[in-house]
PDB file of C-alpha atoms in Angstrom:
ATOM      1  CA  MET A   1       0.251  -0.006   0.189  1.00  0.00           C
ATOM      2  CA  SER A   2       1.479   3.209  -0.448  1.00  0.00           C
ATOM      3  CA  SER A   3       2.860   5.324   1.756  1.00  0.00           C
ATOM      4  CA  THR A   4       0.851   8.924   0.334  1.00  0.00           C
ATOM      5  CA  ALA A   5      -2.252   9.065   0.484  1.00  0.00           C
ATOM      6  CA  ARG A   6      -4.374  11.011  -2.039  1.00  0.00           C
ATOM      7  CA  VAL A   7      -4.975  14.448  -1.564  1.00  0.00           C
ATOM      8  CA  GLY A   8      -8.400  16.399  -3.097  1.00  0.00           C
ATOM      9  CA  PRO A   9     -11.837  15.598  -3.326  1.00  0.00           C
ATOM     10  CA  ALA A  10     -13.049  12.180  -4.406  1.00  0.00           C
ATOM     11  CA  PRO A  11     -14.138  11.245  -7.165  1.00  0.00           C
ATOM     12  CA  ARG A  12     -16.924  10.783  -6.573  1.00  0.00           C
ATOM     13  CA  GLU A  13     -17.976  14.234  -5.655  1.00  0.00           C
ATOM     14  CA  VAL A  14     -16.155  15.629  -8.557  1.00  0.00           C
ATOM     15  CA  ILE A  15     -17.977  13.753 -10.816  1.00  0.00           C
ATOM     16  CA  ALA A  16     -21.129  14.406  -9.197  1.00  0.00           C
ATOM     17  CA  ARG A  17     -20.139  18.604  -8.897  1.00  0.00           C
ATOM     18  CA  ASP A  18     -19.707  18.202 -12.550  1.00  0.00           C
ATOM     19  CA  VAL A  19     -23.268  16.741 -13.173  1.00  0.00           C
ATOM     20  CA  LEU A  20     -24.585  19.708 -10.943  1.00  0.00           C
ATOM     21  CA  ARG A  21     -22.710  22.052 -13.608  1.00  0.00           C
ATOM     22  CA  ALA A  22     -23.534  20.589 -17.044  1.00  0.00           C
ATOM     23  CA  GLY A  23     -26.906  20.171 -16.509  1.00  0.00           C
ATOM     24  CA  VAL A  24     -29.364  18.124 -18.173  1.00  0.00           C
ATOM     25  CA  GLY A  25     -27.988  17.707 -21.540  1.00  0.00           C
ATOM     26  CA  GLY A  26     -24.306  18.388 -20.763  1.00  0.00           C
ATOM     27  CA  ARG A  27     -21.421  16.836 -22.131  1.00  0.00           C
ATOM     28  CA  LEU A  28     -19.166  15.345 -19.323  1.00  0.00           C
ATOM     29  CA  PRO A  29     -15.766  14.938 -18.404  1.00  0.00           C
ATOM     30  CA  THR A  30     -14.132  11.960 -19.881  1.00  0.00           C
ATOM     31  CA  THR A  31     -12.547   8.802 -17.692  1.00  0.00           C
ATOM     32  CA  VAL A  32      -9.415  10.028 -19.689  1.00  0.00           C
ATOM     33  CA  HIS A  33     -10.071  13.340 -17.895  1.00  0.00           C
ATOM     34  CA  TYR A  34     -10.869  12.294 -14.068  1.00  0.00           C
ATOM     35  CA  GLN A  35      -7.755   9.818 -14.615  1.00  0.00           C
ATOM     36  CA  GLU A  36      -5.245  12.616 -15.152  1.00  0.00           C
ATOM     37  CA  SER A  37      -6.737  15.290 -12.968  1.00  0.00           C
ATOM     38  CA  LEU A  38      -7.097  13.214 -10.141  1.00  0.00           C
ATOM     39  CA  GLY A  39      -4.183  11.129 -10.761  1.00  0.00           C
ATOM     40  CA  VAL A  40      -6.532   7.743  -9.849  1.00  0.00           C
ATOM     41  CA  GLY A  41      -7.073   4.379 -12.000  1.00  0.00           C
ATOM     42  CA  SER A  42      -9.800   3.828 -14.958  1.00  0.00           C
ATOM     43  CA  GLY A  43     -11.660   1.492 -11.906  1.00  0.00           C
ATOM     44  CA  THR A  44     -11.771   4.599  -9.422  1.00  0.00           C
ATOM     45  CA  VAL A  45     -13.817   6.404 -11.937  1.00  0.00           C
ATOM     46  CA  GLN A  46     -16.030   3.877 -13.462  1.00  0.00           C
ATOM     47  CA  LYS A  47     -16.638   3.498  -9.764  1.00  0.00           C
ATOM     48  CA  ALA A  48     -17.784   6.388  -8.773  1.00  0.00           C
ATOM     49  CA  LEU A  49     -19.871   6.966 -12.034  1.00  0.00           C
ATOM     50  CA  LYS A  50     -21.307   3.863 -11.312  1.00  0.00           C
ATOM     51  CA  ASP A  51     -22.203   4.525  -7.591  1.00  0.00           C
ATOM     52  CA  LEU A  52     -23.902   7.711  -8.724  1.00  0.00           C
ATOM     53  CA  ARG A  53     -25.512   6.210 -11.681  1.00  0.00           C
ATOM     54  CA  ASN A  54     -27.072   3.060  -9.081  1.00  0.00           C
ATOM     55  CA  GLU A  55     -27.850   5.651  -6.436  1.00  0.00           C
ATOM     56  CA  GLY A  56     -30.418   7.469  -8.507  1.00  0.00           C
ATOM     57  CA  ALA A  57     -28.102  10.501  -9.234  1.00  0.00           C
ATOM     58  CA  MET A  58     -28.409  10.132 -12.639  1.00  0.00           C
ATOM     59  CA  SER A  59     -28.747   8.630 -16.174  1.00  0.00           C
ATOM     60  CA  LEU A  60     -25.479   9.404 -19.262  1.00  0.00           C
ATOM     61  CA  VAL A  61     -25.943   8.058 -22.204  1.00  0.00           C
ATOM     62  CA  ALA A  62     -22.944   7.569 -24.357  1.00  0.00           C
ATOM     63  CA  ARG A  63     -22.795   8.799 -27.937  1.00  0.00           C
ATOM     64  CA  GLY A  64     -19.545   7.480 -29.583  1.00  0.00           C
ATOM     65  CA  HIS A  65     -17.033  10.216 -30.450  1.00  0.00           C
ATOM     66  CA  GLN A  66     -19.627  13.042 -29.455  1.00  0.00           C
ATOM     67  CA  GLY A  67     -18.869  12.157 -25.858  1.00  0.00           C
ATOM     68  CA  THR A  68     -21.201  11.172 -22.307  1.00  0.00           C
ATOM     69  CA  PHE A  69     -24.337  13.264 -22.074  1.00  0.00           C
ATOM     70  CA  ILE A  70     -26.337  13.573 -18.739  1.00  0.00           C
ATOM     71  CA  THR A  71     -30.099  12.924 -19.634  1.00  0.00           C
ATOM     72  CA  GLU A  72     -31.631  12.675 -16.305  1.00  0.00           C
ATOM     73  CA  LEU A  73     -30.320  13.802 -12.227  1.00  0.00           C
ATOM     74  CA  ASP A  74     -31.551  14.111  -9.108  1.00  0.00           C
ATOM     75  CA  ALA A  75     -30.226  17.733  -7.946  1.00  0.00           C
ATOM     76  CA  ALA A  76     -30.445  17.033  -4.167  1.00  0.00           C
ATOM     77  CA  LEU A  77     -28.881  13.022  -4.171  1.00  0.00           C
ATOM     78  CA  LEU A  78     -25.577  15.173  -6.326  1.00  0.00           C
ATOM     79  CA  TRP A  79     -25.506  18.018  -3.743  1.00  0.00           C
ATOM     80  CA  SER A  80     -24.826  15.516  -0.800  1.00  0.00           C
ATOM     81  CA  ALA A  81     -22.165  13.080  -3.089  1.00  0.00           C
ATOM     82  CA  ALA A  82     -20.700  16.596  -3.703  1.00  0.00           C
ATOM     83  CA  GLY A  83     -20.352  17.287  -0.885  1.00  0.00           C
ATOM     84  CA  LEU A  84     -21.139  20.546  -0.728  1.00  0.00           C
ATOM     85  CA  SER A  85     -21.866  23.345   2.242  1.00  0.00           C
ATOM     86  CA  PRO A  86     -24.116  25.616   3.018  1.00  0.00           C
ATOM     87  CA  VAL A  87     -24.958  28.174   0.047  1.00  0.00           C
ATOM     88  CA  HIS A  88     -23.122  30.993   1.545  1.00  0.00           C
ATOM     89  CA  LEU A  89     -25.699  34.693   1.113  1.00  0.00           C
ATOM     90  CA  LEU A  90     -23.876  38.243   0.978  1.00  0.00           C
ATOM     91  CA  LEU A  91     -26.403  41.021   1.547  1.00  0.00           C
ATOM     92  CA  PRO A  92     -25.884  44.718   3.204  1.00  0.00           C
ATOM     93  CA  PRO A  93     -25.637  45.462   6.284  1.00  0.00           C
ATOM     94  CA  ASN A  94     -28.300  46.519   8.278  1.00  0.00           C
ATOM     95  CA  ALA A  95     -30.475  44.063   6.432  1.00  0.00           C
ATOM     96  CA  PRO A  96     -33.386  45.966   4.355  1.00  0.00           C
ATOM     97  CA  PRO A  97     -36.116  44.069   4.169  1.00  0.00           C
ATOM     98  CA  GLU A  98     -35.792  43.909   0.023  1.00  0.00           C
ATOM     99  CA  SER A  99     -32.260  42.547   0.958  1.00  0.00           C
ATOM    100  CA  MET A 100     -34.287  39.852   3.291  1.00  0.00           C
ATOM    101  CA  ARG A 101     -37.138  39.441   1.042  1.00  0.00           C
ATOM    102  CA  VAL A 102     -34.304  37.695  -2.016  1.00  0.00           C
ATOM    103  CA  ALA A 103     -31.838  36.561   0.966  1.00  0.00           C
ATOM    104  CA  THR A 104     -35.379  34.190   1.923  1.00  0.00           C
ATOM    105  CA  ALA A 105     -35.888  33.058  -2.038  1.00  0.00           C
ATOM    106  CA  VAL A 106     -32.845  32.020  -2.102  1.00  0.00           C
ATOM    107  CA  ALA A 107     -33.201  29.804   0.138  1.00  0.00           C
ATOM    108  CA  GLU A 108     -36.786  28.526  -0.609  1.00  0.00           C
ATOM    109  CA  ARG A 109     -35.048  27.813  -4.160  1.00  0.00           C
ATOM    110  CA  PHE A 110     -32.425  25.648  -2.247  1.00  0.00           C
ATOM    111  CA  THR A 111     -35.031  23.434  -0.333  1.00  0.00           C
ATOM    112  CA  PRO A 112     -35.555  21.312  -2.386  1.00  0.00           C
ATOM    113  CA  VAL A 113     -31.358  19.818  -2.294  1.00  0.00           C
ATOM    114  CA  GLY A 114     -31.444  19.880   0.663  1.00  0.00           C
ATOM    115  CA  ALA A 115     -28.715  22.849   1.770  1.00  0.00           C
ATOM    116  CA  TYR A 116     -29.283  25.645   3.648  1.00  0.00           C
ATOM    117  CA  THR A 117     -28.544  29.221   2.811  1.00  0.00           C
ATOM    118  CA  THR A 118     -26.169  30.888   5.709  1.00  0.00           C
ATOM    119  CA  VAL A 119     -25.752  35.314   5.244  1.00  0.00           C
ATOM    120  CA  GLY A 120     -23.188  37.283   5.660  1.00  0.00           C
ATOM    121  CA  HIS A 121     -23.441  41.105   5.526  1.00  0.00           C
ATOM    122  CA  LEU A 122     -21.062  43.428   4.268  1.00  0.00           C
ATOM    123  CA  ARG A 123     -20.932  46.910   3.834  1.00  0.00           C
ATOM    124  CA  GLY A 124     -19.790  47.746   0.476  1.00  0.00           C
ATOM    125  CA  ALA A 125     -21.027  46.136  -3.500  1.00  0.00           C
ATOM    126  CA  GLU A 126     -17.084  45.935  -4.303  1.00  0.00           C
ATOM    127  CA  THR A 127     -16.289  44.202  -1.202  1.00  0.00           C
ATOM    128  CA  ARG A 128     -19.068  41.803  -1.577  1.00  0.00           C
ATOM    129  CA  LEU A 129     -17.991  41.037  -5.176  1.00  0.00           C
ATOM    130  CA  ARG A 130     -14.683  40.094  -3.812  1.00  0.00           C
ATOM    131  CA  ALA A 131     -15.540  38.106  -1.251  1.00  0.00           C
ATOM    132  CA  ILE A 132     -16.898  35.809  -3.959  1.00  0.00           C
ATOM    133  CA  GLU A 133     -13.968  35.897  -6.124  1.00  0.00           C
ATOM    134  CA  ALA A 134     -11.441  34.915  -3.243  1.00  0.00           C
ATOM    135  CA  HIS A 135     -14.678  32.095  -2.483  1.00  0.00           C
ATOM    136  CA  ARG A 136     -15.085  33.118   0.549  1.00  0.00           C
ATOM    137  CA  ALA A 137     -19.407  32.761   0.000  1.00  0.00           C
ATOM    138  CA  ASP A 138     -20.933  31.642  -3.339  1.00  0.00           C
ATOM    139  CA  ILE A 139     -23.311  35.020  -3.837  1.00  0.00           C
ATOM    140  CA  ALA A 140     -22.776  38.255  -2.783  1.00  0.00           C
ATOM    141  CA  LEU A 141     -26.053  40.360  -4.200  1.00  0.00           C
ATOM    142  CA  MET A 142     -25.849  44.477  -4.953  1.00  0.00           C
ATOM    143  CA  SER A 143     -27.724  47.171  -6.727  1.00  0.00           C
ATOM    144  CA  ALA A 144     -28.147  47.144 -10.367  1.00  0.00           C
ATOM    145  CA  GLY A 145     -26.035  49.927 -10.331  1.00  0.00           C
ATOM    146  CA  ALA A 146     -23.737  48.679  -8.548  1.00  0.00           C
ATOM    147  CA  ALA A 147     -23.266  46.345 -10.515  1.00  0.00           C
ATOM    148  CA  GLY A 148     -23.312  48.092 -14.048  1.00  0.00           C
ATOM    149  CA  ASP A 149     -20.475  49.545 -12.535  1.00  0.00           C
ATOM    150  CA  LEU A 150     -18.131  47.393 -10.796  1.00  0.00           C
ATOM    151  CA  LEU A 151     -19.303  43.852 -13.602  1.00  0.00           C
ATOM    152  CA  ALA A 152     -16.696  44.255 -16.360  1.00  0.00           C
ATOM    153  CA  ALA A 153     -18.076  42.200 -19.603  1.00  0.00           C
ATOM    154  CA  GLY A 154     -16.237  37.935 -19.493  1.00  0.00           C
ATOM    155  CA  ALA A 155     -14.915  39.073 -16.315  1.00  0.00           C
ATOM    156  CA  GLY A 156     -15.954  35.781 -15.155  1.00  0.00           C
ATOM    157  CA  HIS A 157     -19.145  36.889 -13.634  1.00  0.00           C
ATOM    158  CA  ARG A 158     -23.473  35.291 -13.450  1.00  0.00           C
ATOM    159  CA  THR A 159     -25.660  37.195 -12.957  1.00  0.00           C
ATOM    160  CA  LEU A 160     -29.160  37.186 -11.944  1.00  0.00           C
ATOM    161  CA  THR A 161     -31.581  40.880 -12.258  1.00  0.00           C
ATOM    162  CA  LEU A 162     -34.499  40.181 -10.374  1.00  0.00           C
ATOM    163  CA  GLY A 163     -37.454  42.693 -11.010  1.00  0.00           C
ATOM    164  CA  SER A 164     -37.720  47.061 -10.564  1.00  0.00           C
ATOM    165  CA  GLY A 165     -37.852  47.542  -6.820  1.00  0.00           C
ATOM    166  CA  THR A 166     -36.082  44.029  -5.833  1.00  0.00           C
ATOM    167  CA  TYR A 167     -33.498  46.396  -4.238  1.00  0.00           C
ATOM    168  CA  TYR A 168     -34.489  49.205  -3.823  1.00  0.00           C
ATOM    169  CA  ALA A 169     -38.387  48.880  -2.750  1.00  0.00           C
ATOM    170  CA  PRO A 170     -40.935  52.541  -4.382  1.00  0.00           C
ATOM    171  CA  GLY A 171     -41.053  55.198  -1.898  1.00  0.00           C
ATOM    172  CA  SER A 172     -38.071  52.952   0.220  1.00  0.00           C
ATOM    173  CA  LEU A 173     -35.078  55.883  -0.716  1.00  0.00           C
ATOM    174  CA  VAL A 174     -35.413  58.598   1.591  1.00  0.00           C
ATOM    175  CA  VAL A 175     -33.903  62.000   2.610  1.00  0.00           C
ATOM    176  CA  VAL A 176     -33.564  62.219   6.349  1.00  0.00           C
ATOM    177  CA  THR A 177     -33.922  65.468   8.200  1.00  0.00           C
ATOM    178  CA  ARG A 178     -34.026  67.629  11.485  1.00  0.00           C
ATOM    179  CA  THR A 179     -37.189  69.080  11.909  1.00  0.00           C
ATOM    180  CA  PRO A 180     -37.149  72.246  11.544  1.00  0.00           C
ATOM    181  CA  GLY A 181     -38.240  73.675  15.152  1.00  0.00           C
ATOM    182  CA  PRO A 182     -38.931  77.243  16.113  1.00  0.00           C
ATOM    183  CA  GLY A 183     -36.231  80.175  14.813  1.00  0.00           C
ATOM    184  CA  ARG A 184     -33.768  76.958  13.343  1.00  0.00           C
ATOM    185  CA  VAL A 185     -33.023  77.671   9.930  1.00  0.00           C
ATOM    186  CA  THR A 186     -29.870  76.657   7.980  1.00  0.00           C
ATOM    187  CA  ASP A 187     -28.146  78.771   5.454  1.00  0.00           C
ATOM    188  CA  ALA A 188     -28.071  76.823   2.515  1.00  0.00           C
ATOM    189  CA  ALA A 189     -24.936  76.919   1.920  1.00  0.00           C
ATOM    190  CA  GLU A 190     -23.589  76.079   5.875  1.00  0.00           C
ATOM    191  CA  LEU A 191     -26.135  72.616   5.264  1.00  0.00           C
ATOM    192  CA  ARG A 192     -24.147  69.774   5.772  1.00  0.00           C
ATOM    193  CA  ILE A 193     -25.203  66.575   3.340  1.00  0.00           C
ATOM    194  CA  GLY A 194     -23.837  63.095   4.234  1.00  0.00           C
ATOM    195  CA  ILE A 195     -22.339  61.386   1.756  1.00  0.00           C
ATOM    196  CA  ASP A 196     -21.131  57.383   1.251  1.00  0.00           C
ATOM    197  CA  LEU A 197     -18.011  57.189  -0.740  1.00  0.00           C
ATOM    198  CA  ASP A 198     -18.067  53.466   0.038  1.00  0.00           C
ATOM    199  CA  SER A 199     -21.199  53.373  -1.714  1.00  0.00           C
ATOM    200  CA  ASP A 200     -20.868  54.117  -5.644  1.00  0.00           C
ATOM    201  CA  ASP A 201     -24.762  54.024  -4.665  1.00  0.00           C
ATOM    202  CA  HIS A 202     -24.539  56.594  -2.207  1.00  0.00           C
ATOM    203  CA  GLN A 203     -22.863  58.863  -3.834  1.00  0.00           C
ATOM    204  CA  ARG A 204     -24.870  59.376  -6.961  1.00  0.00           C
ATOM    205  CA  LEU A 205     -28.224  60.185  -5.198  1.00  0.00           C
ATOM    206  CA  THR A 206     -26.637  62.006  -2.911  1.00  0.00           C
ATOM    207  CA  HIS A 207     -24.754  63.717  -6.428  1.00  0.00           C
ATOM    208  CA  ALA A 208     -28.195  63.684  -7.642  1.00  0.00           C
ATOM    209  CA  GLU A 209     -30.727  65.374  -4.702  1.00  0.00           C
ATOM    210  CA  PHE A 210     -28.687  67.779  -3.730  1.00  0.00           C
ATOM    211  CA  PRO A 211     -26.054  69.168  -6.745  1.00  0.00           C
ATOM    212  CA  GLU A 212     -23.143  71.024  -6.353  1.00  0.00           C
ATOM    213  CA  GLY A 213     -23.268  73.999  -4.417  1.00  0.00           C
ATOM    214  CA  ALA A 214     -26.446  72.846  -2.272  1.00  0.00           C
ATOM    215  CA  GLY A 215     -24.436  72.749   0.378  1.00  0.00           C
ATOM    216  CA  ARG A 216     -21.394  70.984   2.213  1.00  0.00           C
ATOM    217  CA  TYR A 217     -20.804  67.071   1.808  1.00  0.00           C
ATOM    218  CA  VAL A 218     -19.652  64.568   4.874  1.00  0.00           C
ATOM    219  CA  PRO A 219     -18.460  61.626   5.025  1.00  0.00           C
ATOM    220  CA  THR A 220     -21.202  59.666   6.154  1.00  0.00           C
ATOM    221  CA  ASP A 221     -21.942  55.532   6.532  1.00  0.00           C
ATOM    222  CA  PHE A 222     -25.406  55.298   4.574  1.00  0.00           C
ATOM    223  CA  THR A 223     -26.741  53.065   7.805  1.00  0.00           C
ATOM    224  CA  SER A 224     -26.353  55.337   9.873  1.00  0.00           C
ATOM    225  CA  VAL A 225     -27.669  58.598   8.393  1.00  0.00           C
ATOM    226  CA  PRO A 226     -30.865  59.269  10.605  1.00  0.00           C
ATOM    227  CA  ARG A 227     -28.456  58.795  13.783  1.00  0.00           C
ATOM    228  CA  ALA A 228     -25.605  61.275  11.925  1.00  0.00           C
ATOM    229  CA  VAL A 229     -28.531  63.727  11.935  1.00  0.00           C
ATOM    230  CA  LEU A 230     -30.500  63.028  14.700  1.00  0.00           C
ATOM    231  CA  LEU A 231     -26.631  64.440  17.293  1.00  0.00           C
ATOM    232  CA  GLY A 232     -26.037  67.114  14.893  1.00  0.00           C
ATOM    233  CA  GLU A 233     -23.023  65.553  12.760  1.00  0.00           C
ATOM    234  CA  ILE A 234     -25.030  66.001   9.053  1.00  0.00           C
ATOM    235  CA  ASP A 235     -27.752  68.060   8.285  1.00  0.00           C
ATOM    236  CA  ALA A 236     -29.658  66.101   6.071  1.00  0.00           C
ATOM    237  CA  GLY A 237     -28.789  62.854   4.061  1.00  0.00           C
ATOM    238  CA  ILE A 238     -30.471  59.672   1.976  1.00  0.00           C
ATOM    239  CA  TRP A 239     -30.797  56.544   2.963  1.00  0.00           C
ATOM    240  CA  HIS A 240     -32.487  53.360   2.960  1.00  0.00           C
ATOM    241  CA  THR A 241     -35.647  53.044   5.390  1.00  0.00           C
ATOM    242  CA  VAL A 242     -35.293  49.832   7.794  1.00  0.00           C
ATOM    243  CA  ASP A 243     -37.607  48.791  10.393  1.00  0.00           C
ATOM    244  CA  SER A 244     -36.971  50.518  13.250  1.00  0.00           C
ATOM    245  CA  LEU A 245     -38.059  50.243  17.073  1.00  0.00           C
ATOM    246  CA  ILE A 246     -38.386  53.771  16.969  1.00  0.00           C
ATOM    247  CA  PRO A 247     -39.984  55.614  14.306  1.00  0.00           C
ATOM    248  CA  LEU A 248     -38.606  58.527  13.336  1.00  0.00           C
ATOM    249  CA  ASP A 249     -40.539  61.371  14.173  1.00  0.00           C
ATOM    250  CA  ALA A 250     -40.982  60.394  17.528  1.00  0.00           C
ATOM    251  CA  ALA A 251     -37.278  60.809  18.102  1.00  0.00           C
ATOM    252  CA  GLY A 252     -37.274  65.002  15.556  1.00  0.00           C
ATOM    253  CA  LEU A 253     -36.570  63.574  12.468  1.00  0.00           C
ATOM    254  CA  THR A 254     -38.215  64.478   9.412  1.00  0.00           C
ATOM    255  CA  VAL A 255     -38.300  61.646   6.099  1.00  0.00           C
ATOM    256  CA  ALA A 256     -38.987  62.472   2.716  1.00  0.00           C
ATOM    257  CA  PRO A 257     -39.177  61.511  -0.247  1.00  0.00           C
ATOM    258  CA  LEU A 258     -36.368  62.388  -3.082  1.00  0.00           C
ATOM    259  CA  THR A 259     -37.372  65.243  -4.767  1.00  0.00           C
ATOM    260  CA  ARG A 260     -35.396  66.070  -8.071  1.00  0.00           C
ATOM    261  CA  PRO A 261     -35.901  64.657 -11.323  1.00  0.00           C
ATOM    262  CA  ASP A 262     -32.808  63.638 -11.641  1.00  0.00           C
ATOM    263  CA  ALA A 263     -32.750  61.782  -8.028  1.00  0.00           C
ATOM    264  CA  VAL A 264     -36.209  60.055  -8.465  1.00  0.00           C
ATOM    265  CA  GLU A 265     -35.032  58.816 -11.991  1.00  0.00           C
ATOM    266  CA  LEU A 266     -31.923  57.570 -10.636  1.00  0.00           C
ATOM    267  CA  ALA A 267     -33.442  55.237  -7.521  1.00  0.00           C
ATOM    268  CA  ARG A 268     -35.260  53.777 -10.444  1.00  0.00           C
ATOM    269  CA  ALA A 269     -33.263  53.095 -12.998  1.00  0.00           C
ATOM    270  CA  ILE A 270     -30.541  50.859 -10.005  1.00  0.00           C
ATOM    271  CA  SER A 271     -33.899  49.811  -7.865  1.00  0.00           C
ATOM    272  CA  ALA A 272     -33.328  46.459  -9.102  1.00  0.00           C
ATOM    273  CA  ALA A 273     -31.522  43.862  -7.293  1.00  0.00           C
ATOM    274  CA  VAL A 274     -29.341  41.195  -8.788  1.00  0.00           C
ATOM    275  CA  LEU A 275     -27.305  38.140  -7.762  1.00  0.00           C
ATOM    276  CA  VAL A 276     -23.317  37.368  -8.647  1.00  0.00           C
ATOM    277  CA  ALA A 277     -21.815  34.923  -8.815  1.00  0.00           C
ATOM    278  CA  THR A 278     -18.528  33.467  -9.995  1.00  0.00           C
ATOM    279  CA  ARG A 279     -18.770  31.297 -13.450  1.00  0.00           C
ATOM    280  CA  ASP A 280     -18.143  28.209 -12.061  1.00  0.00           C
ATOM    281  CA  ASN A 281     -20.047  28.756  -8.146  1.00  0.00           C
ATOM    282  CA  ILE A 282     -22.209  26.104  -8.626  1.00  0.00           C
ATOM    283  CA  PRO A 283     -25.378  27.499  -6.762  1.00  0.00           C
ATOM    284  CA  GLY A 284     -24.812  30.202  -8.840  1.00  0.00           C
ATOM    285  CA  VAL A 285     -25.452  27.611 -11.957  1.00  0.00           C
ATOM    286  CA  LEU A 286     -28.345  26.673 -11.103  1.00  0.00           C
ATOM    287  CA  LEU A 287     -29.871  29.710  -9.763  1.00  0.00           C
ATOM    288  CA  SER A 288     -29.113  30.633 -13.405  1.00  0.00           C
ATOM    289  CA  ARG A 289     -30.477  27.599 -14.704  1.00  0.00           C
ATOM    290  CA  ALA A 290     -33.956  28.655 -13.590  1.00  0.00           C
ATOM    291  CA  ALA A 291     -34.350  31.789 -14.113  1.00  0.00           C
ATOM    292  CA  ASN A 292     -33.664  30.533 -18.171  1.00  0.00           C
ATOM    293  CA  GLU A 293     -36.019  27.266 -17.233  1.00  0.00           C
ATOM    294  CA  GLY A 294     -38.448  30.205 -16.604  1.00  0.00           C
ATOM    295  CA  ARG A 295     -38.473  29.903 -12.530  1.00  0.00           C
ATOM    296  CA  ASP A 296     -39.353  33.292 -10.244  1.00  0.00           C
ATOM    297  CA  LEU A 297     -37.031  33.648  -8.137  1.00  0.00           C
ATOM    298  CA  LEU A 298     -39.343  35.763  -5.565  1.00  0.00           C
ATOM    299  CA  ALA A 299     -43.159  34.573  -6.917  1.00  0.00           C
ATOM    300  CA  ALA A 300     -43.371  31.638  -4.922  1.00  0.00           C
ATOM    301  CA  SER A 301     -41.614  33.562  -2.451  1.00  0.00           C
ATOM    302  CA  SER A 302     -42.577  33.657   0.992  1.00  0.00           C
ATOM    303  CA  ALA A 303     -42.142  37.288   2.322  1.00  0.00           C
ATOM    304  CA  ALA A 304     -39.903  35.984   5.740  1.00  0.00           C
ATOM    305  CA  PRO A 305     -38.432  32.882   5.939  1.00  0.00           C
ATOM    306  CA  ARG A 306     -40.698  30.126   6.704  1.00  0.00           C
ATOM    307  CA  SER A 307     -40.826  25.823   8.672  1.00  0.00           C
ATOM    308  CA  ASP A 308     -39.816  23.465   5.071  1.00  0.00           C
ATOM    309  CA  SER A 309     -38.587  20.137   4.875  1.00  0.00           C
ATOM    310  CA  HIS A 310     -35.670  20.725   7.263  1.00  0.00           C
ATOM    311  CA  GLY A 311     -37.772  19.173  10.460  1.00  0.00           C
ATOM    312  CA  GLY A 312     -39.263  22.370  10.559  1.00  0.00           C
ATOM    313  CA  GLU A 313     -36.007  24.853  10.755  1.00  0.00           C
ATOM    314  CA  ASP A 314     -35.344  27.866   9.065  1.00  0.00           C
ATOM    315  CA  PRO A 315     -33.348  27.280   5.809  1.00  0.00           C
ATOM    316  CA  LEU A 316     -31.804  31.004   5.759  1.00  0.00           C
ATOM    317  CA  ARG A 317     -29.298  30.532   8.611  1.00  0.00           C
ATOM    318  CA  LEU A 318     -27.860  34.708   9.624  1.00  0.00           C
ATOM    319  CA  ARG A 319     -24.197  34.713  10.106  1.00  0.00           C
ATOM    320  CA  VAL A 320     -21.836  37.782  10.123  1.00  0.00           C
TER     321      VAL A 320
END
């Protein structure tokens, strides 16, 4: 017996992952490919193929020199055979309701294959993109505006764009100011306007709603705009509304819709949610395939996580 143990995934895991990526109608790599890439013998590869077929995970048909093609597959059995980890989805901070609805829909989509979905929060669409590129997560959520700015054509990403208003719901982007009191007047030239230098969306929206000359820009985390206004650090700022234990008006703040036409149009244009994965990422492949088959990710999703076939447990798990 060799004293050198084989390092890396087992042949059945690699084959199961390849079948999931290729899908029904896709072609499987040759036995020789697996022998060379995994450093195993032909018998080991043939046994892995036979076991997966006997378990009902897949059906194959050989078409001579054209290769071997997948005719049927069971995604749940293949997911288990592939030894895949839970799907990890990255959301923006503060968990806006729109993002949580998308996260719930993603979790529900992977429930039938026996996979949990874990959720993390990272500030900045570019930071989330770099995390999936480094394989620290499977899928990143961002706005259509951020996706348009960050994703270059042919850069090895797979995207799924949802409908308008799925990242920024209508009316969810608002301007927060202090409620005017007796004798409280702020000169326009002295107006301090919060702007998040780590968020392209927030910068563009702020410039559209408060153009040059409207006041002085002050670097501010967009999630903390109400707090910054309340503490007197800024006078106004654009905020993406999230649930609050205390209504902002009760805290002495005024919330108003965007008013300038350029800002209103920009908010509409960037309002769609985009799910991004690297091209070979299996959860991304499965989501894209479902979309190509005409299955709307959000159509059948509940508004909040619900019990399911995981013994009544929630398929969506939060992980910071």
